[in-house]
Structure formats: structure tokens, C-alpha cells
Amino acid sequence: MRTALIAIPVVLAATAGAWTTFVRVRGDLAQQRADIASEWSDVDQALEQRASLIGDLADTGRKLAPLQGEVLKQVAEARAAVLGGPAPEDKVQANLRLSNALAKVLVEAENHPRLRANPVFLRIEEEIKNSEDRIAEARLKYNDSLEHYNARIQSFPHNLVARISGFGRNDAYFPTEHF
């Protein structure tokens, strides 16, 4: 009887401690997931701004020089995919296609002295470079948040809480070698 009187408060205290830890860790994981979403929002906004600028650059190039229709079509399709991609992975792939199309526009611009001398074309080109810097910074923050989250859900007690609460690994990294 005396053992039961001692064991009951100990079990209750251990249960309360475990529950408190569970709630704290679950809240931490939820906050990390929210931080990832916020960081992705910054990346997404920078990608969309860059896509708009590349569209403006292609339009300016089309007005001033006879750019190839196929290149303009690639820019338009990739730009639409960046602006309309639902998932980070889709946007990353669309951004790669847009970067390839931008490279083609810039190669064609090299063959047209009017484009290389046009202040509007050069200003947009400079804005694109600045937007790429913003993308790189936002991408690094986003990837760091993902890395931190993925590491946390593999450590004790986060791994137990993650399994119970349905928090899974997120591998939607933004590749860094393309910028």
C-alpha cells in the first residue's frame, strides 16, 4: 500500500513531464515548419520578381532587335511556370528553365549592338542581377531552415514527437549550384 502511495505521484509527475515535453517539442516543430513556409515565401517572391524582369527584358529585346521566336516562347513558358508553379520543386525546375532561356536572350543580345547600347535593356539586365542576389540570399535562409528542421526531427525526443504528430522530412531544397 505504501509503495502504491509513493508510485502514484511519481508516475503522475513523470506523465506530466512527458506531456509538457511533448507539447513543447510539438510546438517547436510546428514553428520550424512555419519558418520554412515563411522563408519559402521570400524565395518565391524573389523568383517571381526575377521572372517578371526577364519577361520585361525579352519584350524590350523583341522590340529593339529580331530575337528568335523560339527563345521568346521559352521565356514565356518558363516565366508562366515560375509564376504559376504550386510547389517549391516545380518553381525550382521552372526557374532553371527560365535561367536557360535568359542565357539564350543574352547570347542573342550580344549579336545586336542596339540592345547592348540601349539604357532600358541594360537597366533591366542590372535589375535581374540584383534580383539574383536577393534569390541567393533568400535561398540560403530557406535551405538553412530546411536543414535545421530535418536535423531536429532525427534527434531525440523530436523524432518521437515527429512520428506521433505526423511531422515528416522535407527535402524541397533549392539547389545552390545554379546561381
Short mmCIF file of C-alpha atoms in Angstrom, two decimals:
data_model
loop_
_atom_site.label_atom_id
_atom_site.label_comp_id
_atom_site.label_asym_id
_atom_site.label_seq_id
_atom_site.Cartn_x
_atom_site.Cartn_y
_atom_site.Cartn_z
CA MET A 1 0.00 0.00 0.00
CA ARG A 2 2.78 2.36 0.95
CA THR A 3 4.62 1.61 -2.33
CA ALA A 4 1.49 2.44 -4.30
CA LEU A 5 1.16 5.77 -2.49
CA ILE A 6 4.73 6.63 -3.49
CA ALA A 7 4.46 5.22 -7.06
CA ILE A 8 1.28 7.09 -8.00
CA PRO A 9 2.72 10.62 -7.55
CA VAL A 10 5.96 9.56 -9.26
CA VAL A 11 4.03 8.19 -12.26
CA LEU A 12 1.84 11.30 -12.36
CA ALA A 13 4.90 13.58 -12.25
CA ALA A 14 6.63 11.57 -14.99
CA THR A 15 3.48 11.68 -17.12
CA ALA A 16 3.11 15.44 -16.62
CA GLY A 17 6.79 15.94 -17.52
CA ALA A 18 6.48 13.78 -20.63
CA TRP A 19 3.32 15.61 -21.70
CA THR A 20 4.96 19.00 -21.16
CA THR A 21 7.96 17.91 -23.22
CA PHE A 22 5.68 16.54 -25.95
CA VAL A 23 3.72 19.80 -26.18
CA ARG A 24 6.89 21.93 -26.17
CA VAL A 25 8.62 19.83 -28.85
CA ARG A 26 5.48 19.68 -30.99
CA GLY A 27 5.17 23.47 -30.80
CA ASP A 28 8.84 23.82 -31.73
CA LEU A 29 8.40 21.60 -34.79
CA ALA A 30 5.27 23.48 -35.83
CA GLN A 31 7.15 26.78 -35.52
CA GLN A 32 10.02 25.44 -37.60
CA ARG A 33 7.57 24.34 -40.30
CA ALA A 34 6.02 27.82 -40.25
CA ASP A 35 9.51 29.35 -40.54
CA ILE A 36 10.20 27.17 -43.58
CA ALA A 37 6.97 28.37 -45.19
CA SER A 38 7.92 31.97 -44.47
CA GLU A 39 11.42 31.51 -45.88
CA TRP A 40 9.94 29.87 -48.99
CA SER A 41 7.60 32.83 -49.38
CA ASP A 42 10.65 35.11 -49.55
CA VAL A 43 12.27 32.86 -52.18
CA ASP A 44 9.02 32.66 -54.14
CA GLN A 45 8.60 36.42 -54.14
CA ALA A 46 12.17 36.92 -55.37
CA LEU A 47 11.69 34.27 -58.10
CA GLU A 48 8.50 35.93 -59.29
CA GLN A 49 10.15 39.34 -59.37
CA ARG A 50 13.03 37.93 -61.42
CA ALA A 51 10.60 36.17 -63.77
CA SER A 52 8.80 39.45 -64.40
CA LEU A 53 12.08 41.23 -65.06
CA ILE A 54 13.18 38.54 -67.51
CA GLY A 55 9.86 38.89 -69.30
CA ASP A 56 10.42 42.66 -69.50
CA LEU A 57 13.95 42.08 -70.81
CA ALA A 58 12.69 39.72 -73.52
CA ASP A 59 9.95 42.18 -74.51
CA THR A 60 12.45 45.02 -74.71
CA GLY A 61 14.78 42.83 -76.75
CA ARG A 62 11.94 41.84 -79.08
CA LYS A 63 11.05 45.50 -79.68
CA LEU A 64 14.62 46.57 -80.41
CA ALA A 65 16.04 43.56 -82.26
CA PRO A 66 14.75 40.50 -84.08
CA LEU A 67 15.09 37.92 -81.32
CA GLN A 68 14.27 34.34 -82.24
CA GLY A 69 10.64 33.40 -81.68
CA GLU A 70 11.66 30.10 -80.10
CA VAL A 71 13.68 31.89 -77.42
CA LEU A 72 10.80 34.26 -76.67
CA LYS A 73 8.46 31.26 -76.44
CA GLN A 74 10.82 29.54 -73.98
CA VAL A 75 10.96 32.68 -71.85
CA ALA A 76 7.17 32.98 -71.83
CA GLU A 77 6.60 29.32 -70.95
CA ALA A 78 9.22 29.24 -68.19
CA ARG A 79 8.02 32.55 -66.81
CA ALA A 80 4.44 31.26 -66.67
CA ALA A 81 5.64 28.12 -64.87
CA VAL A 82 7.55 30.18 -62.28
CA LEU A 83 4.54 32.41 -61.69
CA GLY A 84 2.09 29.51 -61.56
CA GLY A 85 4.07 26.64 -60.04
CA PRO A 86 2.26 25.30 -56.98
CA ALA A 87 5.11 23.53 -55.17
CA PRO A 88 8.67 24.61 -54.40
CA GLU A 89 10.07 21.76 -56.51
CA ASP A 90 8.01 22.94 -59.51
CA LYS A 91 9.15 26.53 -59.08
CA VAL A 92 12.79 25.49 -58.79
CA GLN A 93 12.58 23.49 -62.04
CA ALA A 94 10.75 26.33 -63.80
CA ASN A 95 13.40 28.76 -62.58
CA LEU A 96 16.12 26.58 -64.10
CA ARG A 97 14.29 26.64 -67.44
CA LEU A 98 13.91 30.41 -67.12
CA SER A 99 17.64 30.78 -66.43
CA ASN A 100 18.40 28.80 -69.59
CA ALA A 101 16.03 30.97 -71.60
CA LEU A 102 17.61 34.13 -70.13
CA ALA A 103 21.03 32.90 -71.20
CA LYS A 104 19.74 32.50 -74.76
CA VAL A 105 18.31 36.03 -74.72
CA LEU A 106 21.63 37.41 -73.51
CA VAL A 107 23.56 35.47 -76.16
CA GLU A 108 21.30 36.87 -78.85
CA ALA A 109 21.66 40.36 -77.35
CA GLU A 110 25.40 40.12 -77.85
CA ASN A 111 24.77 39.95 -81.61
CA HIS A 112 22.68 43.14 -81.62
CA PRO A 113 24.58 46.34 -80.82
CA ARG A 114 21.30 48.27 -80.43
CA LEU A 115 20.41 46.08 -77.45
CA ARG A 116 23.84 46.35 -75.83
CA ALA A 117 23.63 50.15 -76.12
CA ASN A 118 20.01 50.56 -75.02
CA PRO A 119 19.76 52.03 -71.49
CA VAL A 120 16.40 50.36 -70.78
CA PHE A 121 17.75 46.93 -71.74
CA LEU A 122 20.89 47.49 -69.65
CA ARG A 123 18.87 48.73 -66.64
CA ILE A 124 16.61 45.66 -66.72
CA GLU A 125 19.67 43.43 -67.05
CA GLU A 126 21.16 45.08 -63.94
CA GLU A 127 17.86 44.66 -62.05
CA ILE A 128 17.92 40.95 -62.94
CA LYS A 129 21.42 40.66 -61.46
CA ASN A 130 20.22 42.36 -58.28
CA SER A 131 17.20 40.06 -58.09
CA GLU A 132 19.51 37.05 -58.44
CA ASP A 133 21.41 38.28 -55.39
CA ARG A 134 18.13 38.51 -53.45
CA ILE A 135 17.22 34.98 -54.60
CA ALA A 136 20.60 33.66 -53.47
CA GLU A 137 20.21 35.20 -50.02
CA ALA A 138 16.61 34.00 -49.60
CA ARG A 139 17.54 30.56 -50.93
CA LEU A 140 20.32 30.19 -48.36
CA LYS A 141 17.98 31.11 -45.49
CA TYR A 142 15.35 28.69 -46.80
CA ASN A 143 17.82 25.82 -47.20
CA ASP A 144 19.23 26.51 -43.71
CA SER A 145 15.71 26.35 -42.24
CA LEU A 146 15.06 23.04 -44.01
CA GLU A 147 18.37 21.62 -42.86
CA HIS A 148 17.72 22.65 -39.24
CA TYR A 149 14.20 21.17 -39.31
CA ASN A 150 15.33 17.88 -40.88
CA ALA A 151 18.12 17.54 -38.32
CA ARG A 152 15.74 18.22 -35.45
CA ILE A 153 13.22 15.56 -36.43
CA GLN A 154 16.01 12.99 -36.34
CA SER A 155 17.12 13.74 -32.76
CA PHE A 156 15.54 12.57 -29.51
CA PRO A 157 12.85 13.48 -28.36
CA HIS A 158 11.90 15.33 -31.54
CA ASN A 159 11.96 12.11 -33.57
CA LEU A 160 9.32 10.50 -31.33
CA VAL A 161 7.09 13.57 -31.34
CA ALA A 162 7.52 13.94 -35.12
CA ARG A 163 6.38 10.35 -35.70
CA ILE A 164 3.41 10.65 -33.38
CA SER A 165 2.36 14.06 -34.71
CA GLY A 166 2.92 13.43 -38.41
CA PHE A 167 5.91 15.71 -38.96
CA GLY A 168 7.92 14.30 -41.84
CA ARG A 169 11.18 15.09 -43.53
CA ASN A 170 11.09 17.94 -46.04
CA ASP A 171 13.52 17.54 -48.93
CA ALA A 172 12.39 20.52 -51.04
CA TYR A 173 15.86 22.05 -51.09
CA PHE A 174 16.66 24.80 -53.59
CA PRO A 175 19.85 23.77 -55.42
CA THR A 176 22.67 26.23 -54.88
CA GLU A 177 24.98 25.45 -57.77
CA HIS A 178 22.87 27.26 -60.37
CA PHE A 179 23.42 30.86 -59.23
#
